[in-house]
Tab-separated table of N, CA and C in Angstrom:
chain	number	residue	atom	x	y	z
A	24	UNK	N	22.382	75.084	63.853
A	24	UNK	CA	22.878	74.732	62.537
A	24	UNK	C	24.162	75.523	62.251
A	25	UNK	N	24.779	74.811	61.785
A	25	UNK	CA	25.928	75.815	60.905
A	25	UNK	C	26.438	76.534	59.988
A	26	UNK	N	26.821	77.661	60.212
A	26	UNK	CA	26.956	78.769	59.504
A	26	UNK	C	27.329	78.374	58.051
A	27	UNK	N	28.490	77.569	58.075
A	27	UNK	CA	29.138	76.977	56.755
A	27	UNK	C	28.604	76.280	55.933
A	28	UNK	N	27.679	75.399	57.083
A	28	UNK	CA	26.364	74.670	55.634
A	28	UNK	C	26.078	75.126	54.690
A	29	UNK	N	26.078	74.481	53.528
A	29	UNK	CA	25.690	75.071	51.812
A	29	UNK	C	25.818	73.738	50.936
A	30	UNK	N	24.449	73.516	50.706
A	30	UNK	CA	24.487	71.994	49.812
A	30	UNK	C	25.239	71.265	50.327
A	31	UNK	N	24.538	70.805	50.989
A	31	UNK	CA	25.231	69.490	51.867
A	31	UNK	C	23.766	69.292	52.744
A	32	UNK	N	23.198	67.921	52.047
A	32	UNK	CA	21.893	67.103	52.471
A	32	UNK	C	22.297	66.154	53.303
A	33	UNK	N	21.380	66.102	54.173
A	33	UNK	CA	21.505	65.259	55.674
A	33	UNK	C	21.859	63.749	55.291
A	34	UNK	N	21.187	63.279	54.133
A	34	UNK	CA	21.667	61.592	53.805
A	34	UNK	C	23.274	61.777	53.485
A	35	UNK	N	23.467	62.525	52.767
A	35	UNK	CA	24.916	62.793	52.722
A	35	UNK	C	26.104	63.033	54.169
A	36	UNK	N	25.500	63.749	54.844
A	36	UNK	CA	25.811	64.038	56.099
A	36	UNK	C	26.313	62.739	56.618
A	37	UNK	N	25.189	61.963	57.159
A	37	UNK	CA	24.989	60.751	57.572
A	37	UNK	C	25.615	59.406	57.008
A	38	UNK	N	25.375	59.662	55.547
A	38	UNK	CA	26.636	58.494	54.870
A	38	UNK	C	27.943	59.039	54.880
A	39	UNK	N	28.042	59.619	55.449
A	39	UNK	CA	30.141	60.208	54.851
A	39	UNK	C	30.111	59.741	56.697
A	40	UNK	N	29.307	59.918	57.881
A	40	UNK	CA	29.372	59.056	59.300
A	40	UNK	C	29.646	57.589	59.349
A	41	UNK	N	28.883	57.419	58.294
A	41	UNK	CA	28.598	56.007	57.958
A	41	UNK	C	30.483	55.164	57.666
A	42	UNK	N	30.601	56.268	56.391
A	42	UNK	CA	31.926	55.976	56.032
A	42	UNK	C	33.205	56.008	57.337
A	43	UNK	N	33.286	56.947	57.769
A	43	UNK	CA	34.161	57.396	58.729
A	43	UNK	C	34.089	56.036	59.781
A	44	UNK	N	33.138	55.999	60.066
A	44	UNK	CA	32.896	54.142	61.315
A	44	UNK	C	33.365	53.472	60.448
A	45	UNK	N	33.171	53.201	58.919
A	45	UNK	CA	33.715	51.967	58.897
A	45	UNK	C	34.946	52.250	58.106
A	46	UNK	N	35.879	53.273	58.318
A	46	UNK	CA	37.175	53.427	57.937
A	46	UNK	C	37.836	53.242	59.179
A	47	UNK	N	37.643	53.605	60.398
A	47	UNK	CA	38.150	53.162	61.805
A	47	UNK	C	37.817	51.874	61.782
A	48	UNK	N	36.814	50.963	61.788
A	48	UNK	CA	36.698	50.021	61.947
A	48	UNK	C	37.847	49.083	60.962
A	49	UNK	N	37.988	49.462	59.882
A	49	UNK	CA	38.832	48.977	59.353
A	49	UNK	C	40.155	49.175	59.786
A	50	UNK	N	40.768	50.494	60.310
A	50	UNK	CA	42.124	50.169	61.184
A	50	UNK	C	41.835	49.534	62.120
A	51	UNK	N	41.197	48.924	62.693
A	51	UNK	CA	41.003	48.599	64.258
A	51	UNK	C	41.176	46.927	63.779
A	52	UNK	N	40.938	46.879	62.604
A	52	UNK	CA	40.792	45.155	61.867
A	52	UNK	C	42.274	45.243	62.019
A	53	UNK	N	43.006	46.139	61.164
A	53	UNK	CA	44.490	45.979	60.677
A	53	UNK	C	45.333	46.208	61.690
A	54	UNK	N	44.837	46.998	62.816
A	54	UNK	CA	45.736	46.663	63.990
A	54	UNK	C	45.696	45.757	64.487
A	55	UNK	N	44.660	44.997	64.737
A	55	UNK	CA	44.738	43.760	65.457
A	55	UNK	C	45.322	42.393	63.959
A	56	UNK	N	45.333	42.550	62.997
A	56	UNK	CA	46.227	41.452	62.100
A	56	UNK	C	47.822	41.792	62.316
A	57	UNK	N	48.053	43.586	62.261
A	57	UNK	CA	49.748	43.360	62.748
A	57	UNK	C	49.588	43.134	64.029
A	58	UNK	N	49.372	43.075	65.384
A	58	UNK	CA	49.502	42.392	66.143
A	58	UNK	C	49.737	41.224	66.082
A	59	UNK	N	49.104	40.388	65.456
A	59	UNK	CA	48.728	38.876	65.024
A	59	UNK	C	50.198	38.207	64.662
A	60	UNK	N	50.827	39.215	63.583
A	60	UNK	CA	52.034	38.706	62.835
A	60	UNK	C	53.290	39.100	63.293
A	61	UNK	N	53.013	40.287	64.328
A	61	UNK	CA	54.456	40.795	65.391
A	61	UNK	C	54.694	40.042	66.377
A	62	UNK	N	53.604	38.957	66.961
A	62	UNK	CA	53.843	38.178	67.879
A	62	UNK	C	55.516	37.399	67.732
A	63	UNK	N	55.962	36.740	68.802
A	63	UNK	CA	57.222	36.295	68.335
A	63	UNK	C	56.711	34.815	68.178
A	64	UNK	N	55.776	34.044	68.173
A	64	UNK	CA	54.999	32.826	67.841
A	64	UNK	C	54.815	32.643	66.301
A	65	UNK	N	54.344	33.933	65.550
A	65	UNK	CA	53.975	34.280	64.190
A	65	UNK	C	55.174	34.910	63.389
A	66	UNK	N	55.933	35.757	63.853
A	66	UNK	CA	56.943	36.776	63.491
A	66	UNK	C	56.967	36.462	62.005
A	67	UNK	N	56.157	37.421	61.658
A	67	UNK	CA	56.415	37.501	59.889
A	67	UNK	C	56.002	38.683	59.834
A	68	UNK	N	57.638	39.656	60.376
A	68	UNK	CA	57.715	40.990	60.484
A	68	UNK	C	57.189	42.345	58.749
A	69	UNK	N	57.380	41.632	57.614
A	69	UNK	CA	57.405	42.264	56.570
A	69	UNK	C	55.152	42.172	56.814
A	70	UNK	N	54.642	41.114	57.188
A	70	UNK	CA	52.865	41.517	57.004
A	70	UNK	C	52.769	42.620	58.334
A	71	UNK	N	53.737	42.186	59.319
A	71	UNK	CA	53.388	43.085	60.421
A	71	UNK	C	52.993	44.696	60.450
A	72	UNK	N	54.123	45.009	59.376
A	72	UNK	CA	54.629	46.143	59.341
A	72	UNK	C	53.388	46.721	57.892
A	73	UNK	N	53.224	45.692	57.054
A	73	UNK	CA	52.629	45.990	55.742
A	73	UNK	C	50.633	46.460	56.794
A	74	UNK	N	50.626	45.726	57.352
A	74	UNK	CA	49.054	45.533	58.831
A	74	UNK	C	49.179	46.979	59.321
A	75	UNK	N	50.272	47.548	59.975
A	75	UNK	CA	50.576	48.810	61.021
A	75	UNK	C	50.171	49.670	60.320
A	76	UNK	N	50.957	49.923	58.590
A	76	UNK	CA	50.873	51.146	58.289
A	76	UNK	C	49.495	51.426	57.006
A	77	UNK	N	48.773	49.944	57.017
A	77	UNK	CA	47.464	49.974	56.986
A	77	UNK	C	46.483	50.235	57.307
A	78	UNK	N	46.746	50.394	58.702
A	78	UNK	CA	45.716	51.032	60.028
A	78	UNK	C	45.746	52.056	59.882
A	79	UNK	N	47.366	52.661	60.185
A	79	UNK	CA	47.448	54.107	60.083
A	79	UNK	C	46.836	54.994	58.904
A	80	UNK	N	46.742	54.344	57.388
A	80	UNK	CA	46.202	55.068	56.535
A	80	UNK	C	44.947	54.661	56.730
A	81	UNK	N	44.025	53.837	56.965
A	81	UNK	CA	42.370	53.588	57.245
A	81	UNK	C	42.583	55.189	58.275
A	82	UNK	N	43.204	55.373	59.229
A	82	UNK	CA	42.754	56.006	60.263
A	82	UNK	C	43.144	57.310	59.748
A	83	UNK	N	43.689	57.568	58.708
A	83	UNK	CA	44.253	58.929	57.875
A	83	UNK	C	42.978	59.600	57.486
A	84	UNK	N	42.751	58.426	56.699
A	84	UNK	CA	41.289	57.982	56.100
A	84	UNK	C	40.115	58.547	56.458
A	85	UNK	N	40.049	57.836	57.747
A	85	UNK	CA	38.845	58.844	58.638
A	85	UNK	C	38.832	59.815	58.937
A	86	UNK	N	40.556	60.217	59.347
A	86	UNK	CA	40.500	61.898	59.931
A	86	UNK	C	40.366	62.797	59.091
A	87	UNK	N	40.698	62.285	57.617
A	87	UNK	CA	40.504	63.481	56.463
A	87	UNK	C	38.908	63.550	56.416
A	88	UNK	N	38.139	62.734	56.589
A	88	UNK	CA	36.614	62.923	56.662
A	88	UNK	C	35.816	63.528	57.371
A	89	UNK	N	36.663	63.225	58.581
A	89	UNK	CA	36.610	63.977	59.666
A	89	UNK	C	36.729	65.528	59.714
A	90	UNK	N	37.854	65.662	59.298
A	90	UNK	CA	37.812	67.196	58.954
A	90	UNK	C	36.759	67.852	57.829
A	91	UNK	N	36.900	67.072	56.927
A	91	UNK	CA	35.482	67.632	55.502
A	91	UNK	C	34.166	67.419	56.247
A	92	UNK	N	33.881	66.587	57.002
A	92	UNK	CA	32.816	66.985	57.374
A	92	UNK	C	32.561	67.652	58.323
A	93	UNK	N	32.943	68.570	59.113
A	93	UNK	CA	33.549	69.372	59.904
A	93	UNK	C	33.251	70.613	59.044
A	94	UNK	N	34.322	70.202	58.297
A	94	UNK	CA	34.432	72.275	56.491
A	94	UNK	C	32.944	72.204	56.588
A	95	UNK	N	32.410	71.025	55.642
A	95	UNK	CA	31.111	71.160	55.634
A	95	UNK	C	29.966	72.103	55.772
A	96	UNK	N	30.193	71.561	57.649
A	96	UNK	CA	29.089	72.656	58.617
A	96	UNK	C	28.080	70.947	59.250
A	97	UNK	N	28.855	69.806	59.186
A	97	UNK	CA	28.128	68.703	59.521
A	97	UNK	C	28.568	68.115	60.916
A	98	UNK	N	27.895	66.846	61.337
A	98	UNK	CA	28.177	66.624	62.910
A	98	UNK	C	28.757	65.435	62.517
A	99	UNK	N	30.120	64.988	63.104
A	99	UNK	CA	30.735	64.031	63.691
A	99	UNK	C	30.044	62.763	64.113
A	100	UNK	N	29.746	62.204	63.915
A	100	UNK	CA	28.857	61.049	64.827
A	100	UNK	C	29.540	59.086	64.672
A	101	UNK	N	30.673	59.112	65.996
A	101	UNK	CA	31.362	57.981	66.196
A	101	UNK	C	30.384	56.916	66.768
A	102	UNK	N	30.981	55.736	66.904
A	102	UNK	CA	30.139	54.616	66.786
A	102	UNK	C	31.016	53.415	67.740
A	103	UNK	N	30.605	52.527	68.309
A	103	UNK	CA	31.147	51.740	69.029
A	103	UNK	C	31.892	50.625	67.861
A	104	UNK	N	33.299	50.387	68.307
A	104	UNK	CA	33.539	49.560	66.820
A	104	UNK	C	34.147	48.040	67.650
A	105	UNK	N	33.270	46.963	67.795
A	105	UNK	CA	33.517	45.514	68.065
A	105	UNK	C	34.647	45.480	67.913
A	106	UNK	N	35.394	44.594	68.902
A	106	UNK	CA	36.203	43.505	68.976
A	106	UNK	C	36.596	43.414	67.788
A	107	UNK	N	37.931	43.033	67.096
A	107	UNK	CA	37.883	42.154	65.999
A	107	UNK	C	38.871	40.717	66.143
A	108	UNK	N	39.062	39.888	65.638
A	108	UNK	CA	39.550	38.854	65.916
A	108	UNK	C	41.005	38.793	66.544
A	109	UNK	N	41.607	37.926	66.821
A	109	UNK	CA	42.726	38.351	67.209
A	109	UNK	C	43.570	36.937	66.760
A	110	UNK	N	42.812	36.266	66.733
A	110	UNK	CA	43.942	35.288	65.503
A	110	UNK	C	43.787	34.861	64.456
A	111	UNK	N	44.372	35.285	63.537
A	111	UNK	CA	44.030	34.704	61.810
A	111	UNK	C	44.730	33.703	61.290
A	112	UNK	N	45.256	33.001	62.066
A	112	UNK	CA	45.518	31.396	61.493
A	112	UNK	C	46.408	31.723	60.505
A	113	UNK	N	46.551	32.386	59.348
A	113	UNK	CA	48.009	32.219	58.240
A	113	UNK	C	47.863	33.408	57.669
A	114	UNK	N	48.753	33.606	57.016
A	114	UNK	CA	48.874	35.222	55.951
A	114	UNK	C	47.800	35.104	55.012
A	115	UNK	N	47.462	33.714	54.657
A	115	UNK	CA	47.124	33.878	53.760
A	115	UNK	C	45.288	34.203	53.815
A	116	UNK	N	44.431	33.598	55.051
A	116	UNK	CA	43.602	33.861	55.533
A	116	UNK	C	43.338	35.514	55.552
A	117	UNK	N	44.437	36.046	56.468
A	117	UNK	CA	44.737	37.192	56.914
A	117	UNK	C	44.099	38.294	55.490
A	118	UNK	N	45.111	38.388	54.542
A	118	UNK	CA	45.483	39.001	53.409
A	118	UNK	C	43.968	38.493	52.664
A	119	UNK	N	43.332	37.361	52.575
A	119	UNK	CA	42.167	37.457	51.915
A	119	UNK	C	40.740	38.092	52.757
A	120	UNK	N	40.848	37.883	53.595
A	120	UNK	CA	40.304	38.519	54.802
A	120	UNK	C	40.225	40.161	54.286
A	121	UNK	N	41.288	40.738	54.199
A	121	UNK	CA	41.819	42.072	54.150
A	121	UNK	C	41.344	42.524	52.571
A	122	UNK	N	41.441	41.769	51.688
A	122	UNK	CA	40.767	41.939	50.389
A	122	UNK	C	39.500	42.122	50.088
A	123	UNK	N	38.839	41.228	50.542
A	123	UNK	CA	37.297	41.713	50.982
A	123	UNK	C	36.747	42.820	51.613
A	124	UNK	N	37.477	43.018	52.446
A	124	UNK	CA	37.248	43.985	53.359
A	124	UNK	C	37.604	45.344	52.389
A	125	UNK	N	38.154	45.320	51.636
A	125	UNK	CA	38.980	46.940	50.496
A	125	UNK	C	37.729	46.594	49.643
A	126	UNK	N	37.325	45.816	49.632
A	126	UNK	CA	36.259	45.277	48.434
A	126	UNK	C	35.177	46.459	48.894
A	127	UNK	N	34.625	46.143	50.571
A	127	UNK	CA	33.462	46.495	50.495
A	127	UNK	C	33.534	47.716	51.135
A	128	UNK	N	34.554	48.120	51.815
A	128	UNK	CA	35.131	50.203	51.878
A	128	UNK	C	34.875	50.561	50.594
A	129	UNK	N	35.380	50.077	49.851
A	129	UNK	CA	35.156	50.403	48.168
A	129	UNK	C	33.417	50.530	47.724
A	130	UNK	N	32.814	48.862	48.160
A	130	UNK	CA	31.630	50.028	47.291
A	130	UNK	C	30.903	50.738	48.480
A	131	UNK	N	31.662	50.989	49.913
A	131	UNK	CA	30.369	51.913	50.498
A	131	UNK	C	31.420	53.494	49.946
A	132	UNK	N	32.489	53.687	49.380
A	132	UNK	CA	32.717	54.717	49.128
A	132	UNK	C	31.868	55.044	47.986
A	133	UNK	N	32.005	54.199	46.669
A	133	UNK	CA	31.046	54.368	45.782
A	133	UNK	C	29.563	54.638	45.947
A	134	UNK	N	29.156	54.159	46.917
A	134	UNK	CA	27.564	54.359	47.323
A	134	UNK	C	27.598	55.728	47.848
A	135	UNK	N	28.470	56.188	48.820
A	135	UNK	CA	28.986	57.802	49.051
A	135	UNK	C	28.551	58.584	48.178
A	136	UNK	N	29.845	58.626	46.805
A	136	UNK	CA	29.736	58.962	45.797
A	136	UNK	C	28.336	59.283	45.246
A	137	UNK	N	27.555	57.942	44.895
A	137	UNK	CA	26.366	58.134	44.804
A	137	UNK	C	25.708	59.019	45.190
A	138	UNK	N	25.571	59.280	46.477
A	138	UNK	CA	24.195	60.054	47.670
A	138	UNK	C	25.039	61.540	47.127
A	139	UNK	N	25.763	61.712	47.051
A	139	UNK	CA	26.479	63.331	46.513
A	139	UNK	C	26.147	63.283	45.355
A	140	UNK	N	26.124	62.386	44.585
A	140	UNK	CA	26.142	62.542	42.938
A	140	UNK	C	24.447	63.183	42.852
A	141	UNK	N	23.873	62.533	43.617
A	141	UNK	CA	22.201	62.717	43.770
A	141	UNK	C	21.937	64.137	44.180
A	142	UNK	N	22.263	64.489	45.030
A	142	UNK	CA	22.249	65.545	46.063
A	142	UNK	C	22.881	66.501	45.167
A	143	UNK	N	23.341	66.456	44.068
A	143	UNK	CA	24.042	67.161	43.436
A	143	UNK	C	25.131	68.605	44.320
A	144	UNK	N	26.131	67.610	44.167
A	144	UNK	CA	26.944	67.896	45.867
A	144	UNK	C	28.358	67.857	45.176
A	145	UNK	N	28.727	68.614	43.586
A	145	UNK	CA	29.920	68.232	42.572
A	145	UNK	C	31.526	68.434	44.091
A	146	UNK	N	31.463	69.451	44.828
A	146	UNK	CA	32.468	69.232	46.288
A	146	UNK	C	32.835	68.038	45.982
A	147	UNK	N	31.577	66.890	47.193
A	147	UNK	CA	31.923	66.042	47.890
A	147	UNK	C	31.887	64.756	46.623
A	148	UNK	N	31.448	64.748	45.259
A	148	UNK	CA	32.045	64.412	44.475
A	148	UNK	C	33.356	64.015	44.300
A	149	UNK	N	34.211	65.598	44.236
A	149	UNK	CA	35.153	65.460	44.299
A	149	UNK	C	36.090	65.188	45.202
A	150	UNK	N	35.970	65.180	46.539
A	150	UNK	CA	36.415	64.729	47.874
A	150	UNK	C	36.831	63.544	47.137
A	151	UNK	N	35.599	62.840	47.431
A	151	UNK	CA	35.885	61.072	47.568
A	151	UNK	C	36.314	60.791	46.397
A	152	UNK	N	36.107	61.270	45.075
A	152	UNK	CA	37.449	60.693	43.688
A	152	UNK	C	38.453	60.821	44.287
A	153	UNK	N	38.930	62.340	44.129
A	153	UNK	CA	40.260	62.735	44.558
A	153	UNK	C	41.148	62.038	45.711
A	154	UNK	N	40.947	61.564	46.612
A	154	UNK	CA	41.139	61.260	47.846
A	154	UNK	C	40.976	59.680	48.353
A	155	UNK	N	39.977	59.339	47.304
A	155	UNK	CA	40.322	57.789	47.912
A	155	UNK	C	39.887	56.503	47.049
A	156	UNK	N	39.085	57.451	45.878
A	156	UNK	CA	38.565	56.180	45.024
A	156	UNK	C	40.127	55.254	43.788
A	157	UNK	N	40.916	56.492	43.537
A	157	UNK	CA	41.678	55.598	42.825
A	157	UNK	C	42.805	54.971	44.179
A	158	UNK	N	43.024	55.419	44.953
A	158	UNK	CA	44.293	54.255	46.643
A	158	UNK	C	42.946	53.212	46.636
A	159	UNK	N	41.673	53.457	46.062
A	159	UNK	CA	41.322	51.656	46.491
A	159	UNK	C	41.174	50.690	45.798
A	160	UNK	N	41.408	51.114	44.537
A	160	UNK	CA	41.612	50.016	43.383
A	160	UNK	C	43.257	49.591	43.171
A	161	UNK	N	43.636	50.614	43.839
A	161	UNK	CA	45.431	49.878	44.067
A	161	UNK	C	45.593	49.252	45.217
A	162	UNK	N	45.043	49.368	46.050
A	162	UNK	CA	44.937	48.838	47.259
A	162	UNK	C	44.537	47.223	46.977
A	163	UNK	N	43.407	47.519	46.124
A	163	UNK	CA	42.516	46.043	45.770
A	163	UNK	C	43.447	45.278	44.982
A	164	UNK	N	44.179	45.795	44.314
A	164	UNK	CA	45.310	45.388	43.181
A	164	UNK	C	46.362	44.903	44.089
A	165	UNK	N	46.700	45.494	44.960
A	165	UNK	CA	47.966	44.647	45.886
A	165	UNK	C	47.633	43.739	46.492
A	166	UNK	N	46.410	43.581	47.128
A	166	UNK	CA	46.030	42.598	47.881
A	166	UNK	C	45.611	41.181	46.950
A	167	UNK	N	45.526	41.538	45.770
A	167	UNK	CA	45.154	40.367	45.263
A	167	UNK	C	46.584	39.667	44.481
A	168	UNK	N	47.536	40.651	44.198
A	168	UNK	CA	48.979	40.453	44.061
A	168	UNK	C	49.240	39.427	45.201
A	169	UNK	N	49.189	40.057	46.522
A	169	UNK	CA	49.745	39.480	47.645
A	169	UNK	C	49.190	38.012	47.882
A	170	UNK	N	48.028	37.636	47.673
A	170	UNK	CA	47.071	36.646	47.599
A	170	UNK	C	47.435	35.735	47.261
A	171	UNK	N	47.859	35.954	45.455
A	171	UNK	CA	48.424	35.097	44.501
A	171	UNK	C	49.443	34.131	44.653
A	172	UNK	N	50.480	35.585	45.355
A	172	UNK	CA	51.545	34.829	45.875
A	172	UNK	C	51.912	34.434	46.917
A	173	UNK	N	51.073	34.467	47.540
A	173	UNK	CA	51.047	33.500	48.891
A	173	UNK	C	50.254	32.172	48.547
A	174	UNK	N	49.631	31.843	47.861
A	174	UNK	CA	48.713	30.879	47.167
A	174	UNK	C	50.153	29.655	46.473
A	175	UNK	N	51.193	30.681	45.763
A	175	UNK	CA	52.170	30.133	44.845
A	175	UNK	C	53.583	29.778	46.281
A	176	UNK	N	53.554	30.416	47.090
A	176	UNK	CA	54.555	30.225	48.509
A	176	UNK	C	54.486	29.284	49.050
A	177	UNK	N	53.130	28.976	49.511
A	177	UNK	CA	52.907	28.041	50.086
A	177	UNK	C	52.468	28.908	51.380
A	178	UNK	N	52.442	27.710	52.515
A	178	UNK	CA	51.311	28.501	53.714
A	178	UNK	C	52.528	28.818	55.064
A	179	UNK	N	53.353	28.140	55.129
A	179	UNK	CA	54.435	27.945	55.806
A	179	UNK	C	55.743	27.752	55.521
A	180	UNK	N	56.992	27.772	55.961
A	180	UNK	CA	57.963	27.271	56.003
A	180	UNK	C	58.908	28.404	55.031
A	181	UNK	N	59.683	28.311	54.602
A	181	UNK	CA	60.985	29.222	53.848
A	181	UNK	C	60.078	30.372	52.940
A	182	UNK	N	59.140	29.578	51.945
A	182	UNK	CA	58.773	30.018	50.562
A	182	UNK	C	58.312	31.343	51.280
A	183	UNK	N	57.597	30.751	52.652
A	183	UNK	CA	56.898	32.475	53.418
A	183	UNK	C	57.574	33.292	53.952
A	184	UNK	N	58.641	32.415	54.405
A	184	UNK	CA	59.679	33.634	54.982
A	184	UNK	C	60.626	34.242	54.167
A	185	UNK	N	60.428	33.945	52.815
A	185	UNK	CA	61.300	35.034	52.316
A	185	UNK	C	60.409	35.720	51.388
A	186	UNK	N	59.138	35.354	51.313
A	186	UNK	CA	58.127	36.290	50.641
A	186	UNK	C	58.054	37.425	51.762
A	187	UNK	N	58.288	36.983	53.022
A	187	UNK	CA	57.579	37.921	53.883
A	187	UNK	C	59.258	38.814	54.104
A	188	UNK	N	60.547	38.849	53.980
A	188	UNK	CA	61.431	39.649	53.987
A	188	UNK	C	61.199	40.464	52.981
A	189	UNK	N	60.116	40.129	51.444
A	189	UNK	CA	60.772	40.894	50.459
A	189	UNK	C	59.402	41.990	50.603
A	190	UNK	N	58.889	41.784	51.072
A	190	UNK	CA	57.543	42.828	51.635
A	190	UNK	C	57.992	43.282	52.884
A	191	UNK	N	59.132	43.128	53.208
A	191	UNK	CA	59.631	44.014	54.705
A	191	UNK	C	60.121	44.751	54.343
A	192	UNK	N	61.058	44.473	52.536
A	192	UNK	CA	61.703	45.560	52.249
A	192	UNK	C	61.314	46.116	51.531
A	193	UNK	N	59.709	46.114	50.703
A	193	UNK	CA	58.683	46.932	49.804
A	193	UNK	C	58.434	47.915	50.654
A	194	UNK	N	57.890	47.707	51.619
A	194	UNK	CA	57.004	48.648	52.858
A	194	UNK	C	58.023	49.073	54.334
């Protein structure tokens, strides 16, 4: 056991593992959608780039968890993370796809939250506010921005390619 352990209950332990798999799993989604849109078949460089540095923060994501649970005095425990698709048919698929997905990181962070709130664990409380509960209601907020207006673009042709320059030059 570890020295550093101090209030910090094993369900807790185990759900912040829980979290960490499916914050990789979620870059591993968003790398394979900018792939999808860097192709030169797809080239709608502004989602490509908006996909890349999506991954990279999912995978920020994990490593900051990674490390707290680590401070802790807890064990690491990675997970095999499937395949994920490799063609999403339009942005707009893509981007709703990707909304759902912030949807439900969101409530397993909240369920997190929970098992600490229980455990009376005020720390790791504050971890997961501080750190990731308000980037996922903005997160959820852009994606449904982005949604909208791809809904109002249309699915193809100009309306997307210059929606998709003006998100090359947001991000």
């Amino acid at each position: 056991m570890s020295l550093a352990r101090q209030n910090y209950e094993a369900n807790v332990e185990e759900a912040l593992n829980q979290q960490i798999n499916m914050e990789l799993k979620a870059s591993h989604i968003y790398l394979s959608i900018h792939a999808y849109f860097a192709r030169d078949s797809v080239s709608l460089p502004g989602l490509a780039k908006f996909f890349k540095d999506s991954s990279d923060e999912e995978r920020e994501h994990a490593q900051k968890m990674i490390d707290y649970q680590l401070q802790r005095g807890g064990k690491v425990t990675l997970q095999t993370i499937t395949a994920p698709e490799i063609e999403w048919g339009s942005a707009k698929n893509a981007v709703e796809f990707t909304l759902n997905l912030e949807k439900e990181v969101n409530k397993a962070l909240l369920q997190l939250h929970a098992f600490a709130d229980a455990a009376t664990d005020p720390q790791f409380c504050d971890f997961i506010e501080s750190n990731f509960l308000v980037e996922q209601v903005e997160a959820q907020k852009e994606l449904a921005d982005m949604l909208t207006q791809l809904v109002r673009v249309g699915a193809d042709g100009l309306g997307l390619y210059l929606w998709d320059q003006e998100l090359l030059k947001k991000h």
